[in-house]
Amino acid sequence: MINFFLIILSLFISYNASAQGDQVEQRKKHFNLEDALGIQGYDPVAYFIQNKALKGSKAFTATYLGIPYRFISEDNKNAFLINPQKYEPQYGGWCAYAMGLDGSKVKVDPKTFKIIDNQLYLFYNFFFNNTLNDWNKDEVNLKSKADTYWKTAFE
C-alpha cells in the first residue's frame, strides 16, 4: 500500500514539475525580456514603494517562473519574493496601450508607468510619442481589450 502512495506521489510531483516547466517556457516566450531581464533591470517593487522607476542592481536579483528581475535593495527583493504577482508588470512588461489597441507587443520606456488598482502598467515613450497619454483618454476600454489579448496569448 505504501508503494502505491509513493508511486502516486511521484507521478503528482512529476506532473507539477512538468506543468511548471511549461508555464516557465510560455512566460519566457511572451514576456518582454529586453537585456534578458524583466523591465530591463528596473526594480518592480520600487514602482510601488518609492513611486518611481529605479534601476536594480545585479547584487539583488531574483527569478520568478523564469523571469529574472533586479532590485535596489534586499528589502525590495524580499518583498517581491513574498508576493511576485503583486509586483510583476501587467502584460508581461509590454506596452499596455499597444496591448489594448491590437494585442501587439511593443517595447516600453520603464520610466513611463502607471499604477492602476495596485498593478503596474508600462508604456512606450519614444520619439515624442508617449502612449500613456493615449491610454489615459480611453483607459477602461483599452484595459479591457488588453486583458483579453494578453489572456489569449497563453491559450
mmCIF file of C-alpha atoms in Angstrom:
data_model
loop_
_atom_site.group_PDB
_atom_site.id
_atom_site.type_symbol
_atom_site.label_atom_id
_atom_site.label_comp_id
_atom_site.label_asym_id
_atom_site.label_seq_id
_atom_site.Cartn_x
_atom_site.Cartn_y
_atom_site.Cartn_z
ATOM 1 C CA MET A 1 0.000 0.000 0.000
ATOM 2 C CA ILE A 2 2.846 2.379 0.833
ATOM 3 C CA ASN A 3 4.407 1.696 -2.574
ATOM 4 C CA PHE A 4 1.129 2.651 -4.246
ATOM 5 C CA PHE A 5 1.072 6.001 -2.444
ATOM 6 C CA LEU A 6 4.725 6.615 -3.257
ATOM 7 C CA ILE A 7 4.030 5.964 -6.940
ATOM 8 C CA ILE A 8 1.044 8.328 -6.897
ATOM 9 C CA LEU A 9 3.084 10.989 -5.065
ATOM 10 C CA SER A 10 5.934 10.592 -7.561
ATOM 11 C CA LEU A 11 3.540 10.966 -10.510
ATOM 12 C CA PHE A 12 1.987 14.052 -8.915
ATOM 13 C CA ILE A 13 5.387 15.659 -8.339
ATOM 14 C CA SER A 14 6.484 14.851 -11.912
ATOM 15 C CA TYR A 15 3.275 16.291 -13.336
ATOM 16 C CA ASN A 16 3.610 19.501 -11.306
ATOM 17 C CA ALA A 17 7.250 19.921 -12.333
ATOM 18 C CA SER A 18 6.309 19.407 -15.980
ATOM 19 C CA ALA A 19 3.389 21.859 -15.746
ATOM 20 C CA GLN A 20 5.593 24.466 -14.075
ATOM 21 C CA GLY A 21 8.267 23.930 -16.750
ATOM 22 C CA ASP A 22 5.645 24.550 -19.452
ATOM 23 C CA GLN A 23 4.492 27.694 -17.642
ATOM 24 C CA VAL A 24 8.079 28.967 -17.401
ATOM 25 C CA GLU A 25 8.648 28.393 -21.118
ATOM 26 C CA GLN A 26 5.384 30.153 -22.010
ATOM 27 C CA ARG A 27 6.292 33.125 -19.852
ATOM 28 C CA LYS A 28 9.788 33.377 -21.360
ATOM 29 C CA LYS A 29 8.219 33.272 -24.811
ATOM 30 C CA HIS A 30 5.680 36.014 -24.128
ATOM 31 C CA PHE A 31 7.380 38.345 -21.629
ATOM 32 C CA ASN A 32 9.378 41.419 -22.587
ATOM 33 C CA LEU A 33 12.920 40.369 -21.727
ATOM 34 C CA GLU A 34 14.975 43.185 -23.180
ATOM 35 C CA ASP A 35 18.541 42.820 -21.909
ATOM 36 C CA ALA A 36 17.450 39.313 -20.744
ATOM 37 C CA LEU A 37 15.708 40.917 -17.735
ATOM 38 C CA GLY A 38 12.185 41.739 -16.742
ATOM 39 C CA ILE A 39 11.553 45.503 -17.017
ATOM 40 C CA GLN A 40 15.053 45.966 -18.470
ATOM 41 C CA GLY A 41 16.534 45.591 -14.985
ATOM 42 C CA TYR A 42 14.292 48.122 -13.265
ATOM 43 C CA ASP A 43 13.076 47.210 -9.782
ATOM 44 C CA PRO A 44 9.379 46.183 -9.945
ATOM 45 C CA VAL A 45 8.882 46.892 -6.229
ATOM 46 C CA ALA A 46 10.294 50.425 -6.450
ATOM 47 C CA TYR A 47 7.349 51.491 -8.615
ATOM 48 C CA PHE A 48 5.082 50.790 -5.633
ATOM 49 C CA ILE A 49 7.302 51.648 -2.652
ATOM 50 C CA GLN A 50 9.382 54.552 -3.988
ATOM 51 C CA ASN A 51 6.786 55.562 -6.609
ATOM 52 C CA LYS A 52 9.411 55.794 -9.332
ATOM 53 C CA ALA A 53 11.356 53.699 -11.796
ATOM 54 C CA LEU A 54 14.724 52.774 -10.321
ATOM 55 C CA LYS A 55 17.340 50.582 -11.958
ATOM 56 C CA GLY A 56 18.040 47.470 -9.898
ATOM 57 C CA SER A 57 21.412 46.031 -9.002
ATOM 58 C CA LYS A 58 22.908 42.751 -10.158
ATOM 59 C CA ALA A 59 23.611 42.076 -6.465
ATOM 60 C CA PHE A 60 19.865 41.885 -5.794
ATOM 61 C CA THR A 61 18.465 39.551 -8.439
ATOM 62 C CA ALA A 62 15.570 37.107 -8.211
ATOM 63 C CA THR A 63 13.849 34.948 -10.790
ATOM 64 C CA TYR A 64 10.144 34.219 -10.740
ATOM 65 C CA LEU A 65 8.868 31.477 -13.060
ATOM 66 C CA GLY A 66 11.708 32.046 -15.493
ATOM 67 C CA ILE A 67 11.685 35.848 -15.480
ATOM 68 C CA PRO A 68 14.726 37.490 -13.827
ATOM 69 C CA TYR A 69 14.249 40.792 -12.017
ATOM 70 C CA ARG A 70 16.688 43.152 -10.330
ATOM 71 C CA PHE A 71 16.092 45.219 -7.207
ATOM 72 C CA ILE A 72 17.583 48.249 -5.498
ATOM 73 C CA SER A 73 17.765 46.515 -2.123
ATOM 74 C CA GLU A 74 17.428 43.220 -0.322
ATOM 75 C CA ASP A 75 14.195 44.528 1.218
ATOM 76 C CA ASN A 76 12.633 45.117 -2.200
ATOM 77 C CA LYS A 77 13.820 41.725 -3.402
ATOM 78 C CA ASN A 78 12.286 40.021 -0.355
ATOM 79 C CA ALA A 79 9.003 41.891 -0.795
ATOM 80 C CA PHE A 80 8.877 40.639 -4.372
ATOM 81 C CA LEU A 81 9.637 37.047 -3.394
ATOM 82 C CA ILE A 82 6.812 37.087 -0.842
ATOM 83 C CA ASN A 83 4.242 38.165 -3.453
ATOM 84 C CA PRO A 84 5.628 38.323 -7.013
ATOM 85 C CA GLN A 85 2.195 38.551 -8.658
ATOM 86 C CA LYS A 86 1.638 41.852 -6.877
ATOM 87 C CA TYR A 87 4.740 43.448 -8.387
ATOM 88 C CA GLU A 88 5.134 41.932 -11.843
ATOM 89 C CA PRO A 89 4.168 44.302 -14.652
ATOM 90 C CA GLN A 90 0.950 43.617 -16.494
ATOM 91 C CA TYR A 91 1.037 42.130 -19.987
ATOM 92 C CA GLY A 92 4.492 40.707 -19.487
ATOM 93 C CA GLY A 93 6.054 44.156 -19.357
ATOM 94 C CA TRP A 94 4.900 45.142 -22.855
ATOM 95 C CA CYS A 95 3.249 48.475 -23.607
ATOM 96 C CA ALA A 96 -0.241 48.444 -22.096
ATOM 97 C CA TYR A 97 -1.573 50.860 -24.713
ATOM 98 C CA ALA A 98 -0.407 48.725 -27.660
ATOM 99 C CA MET A 99 -1.728 45.594 -25.983
ATOM 100 C CA GLY A 100 -5.122 47.275 -25.616
ATOM 101 C CA LEU A 101 -5.080 48.694 -29.116
ATOM 102 C CA ASP A 102 -4.469 45.488 -31.063
ATOM 103 C CA GLY A 103 -2.667 42.994 -28.823
ATOM 104 C CA SER A 104 0.775 43.852 -30.143
ATOM 105 C CA LYS A 105 3.934 43.527 -28.087
ATOM 106 C CA VAL A 106 5.634 46.909 -28.168
ATOM 107 C CA LYS A 107 8.734 47.892 -26.219
ATOM 108 C CA VAL A 108 8.426 50.261 -23.281
ATOM 109 C CA ASP A 109 10.225 53.056 -21.555
ATOM 110 C CA PRO A 110 10.363 51.688 -17.984
ATOM 111 C CA LYS A 111 10.200 55.253 -16.668
ATOM 112 C CA THR A 112 6.723 55.684 -18.185
ATOM 113 C CA PHE A 113 4.313 53.805 -15.973
ATOM 114 C CA LYS A 114 1.047 53.907 -14.135
ATOM 115 C CA ILE A 115 -0.238 52.010 -11.108
ATOM 116 C CA ILE A 116 -3.905 51.059 -11.518
ATOM 117 C CA ASP A 117 -5.692 49.047 -8.830
ATOM 118 C CA ASN A 118 -2.318 48.137 -7.326
ATOM 119 C CA GLN A 119 -0.984 46.767 -10.632
ATOM 120 C CA LEU A 120 1.935 48.045 -12.706
ATOM 121 C CA TYR A 121 1.392 49.123 -16.330
ATOM 122 C CA LEU A 122 4.252 50.197 -18.592
ATOM 123 C CA PHE A 123 4.139 52.335 -21.742
ATOM 124 C CA TYR A 124 6.029 53.199 -24.906
ATOM 125 C CA ASN A 125 7.508 56.710 -24.720
ATOM 126 C CA PHE A 126 9.944 57.460 -27.526
ATOM 127 C CA PHE A 127 10.220 59.940 -30.393
ATOM 128 C CA PHE A 128 7.620 62.348 -28.989
ATOM 129 C CA ASN A 129 5.045 59.566 -28.656
ATOM 130 C CA ASN A 130 4.023 58.910 -25.057
ATOM 131 C CA THR A 131 1.322 56.231 -25.197
ATOM 132 C CA LEU A 132 0.414 56.804 -21.544
ATOM 133 C CA ASN A 133 -1.365 59.981 -22.701
ATOM 134 C CA ASP A 134 -3.437 57.969 -25.206
ATOM 135 C CA TRP A 135 -4.118 55.278 -22.607
ATOM 136 C CA ASN A 136 -5.460 57.856 -20.163
ATOM 137 C CA LYS A 137 -8.015 59.049 -22.749
ATOM 138 C CA ASP A 138 -9.655 55.606 -23.011
ATOM 139 C CA GLU A 139 -8.264 53.582 -20.102
ATOM 140 C CA VAL A 140 -11.324 51.468 -19.292
ATOM 141 C CA ASN A 141 -11.819 50.284 -22.871
ATOM 142 C CA LEU A 142 -8.107 49.760 -23.576
ATOM 143 C CA LYS A 143 -7.553 47.874 -20.319
ATOM 144 C CA SER A 144 -10.453 45.545 -21.030
ATOM 145 C CA LYS A 145 -9.144 44.789 -24.516
ATOM 146 C CA ALA A 146 -5.562 44.393 -23.290
ATOM 147 C CA ASP A 147 -6.677 41.913 -20.621
ATOM 148 C CA THR A 148 -8.408 39.840 -23.305
ATOM 149 C CA TYR A 149 -5.487 39.983 -25.749
ATOM 150 C CA TRP A 150 -2.999 39.031 -23.046
ATOM 151 C CA LYS A 151 -5.091 36.108 -21.845
ATOM 152 C CA THR A 152 -5.303 34.684 -25.385
ATOM 153 C CA ALA A 153 -1.507 34.765 -25.691
ATOM 154 C CA PHE A 154 -1.349 31.874 -23.201
ATOM 155 C CA GLU A 155 -4.112 29.708 -24.681
#
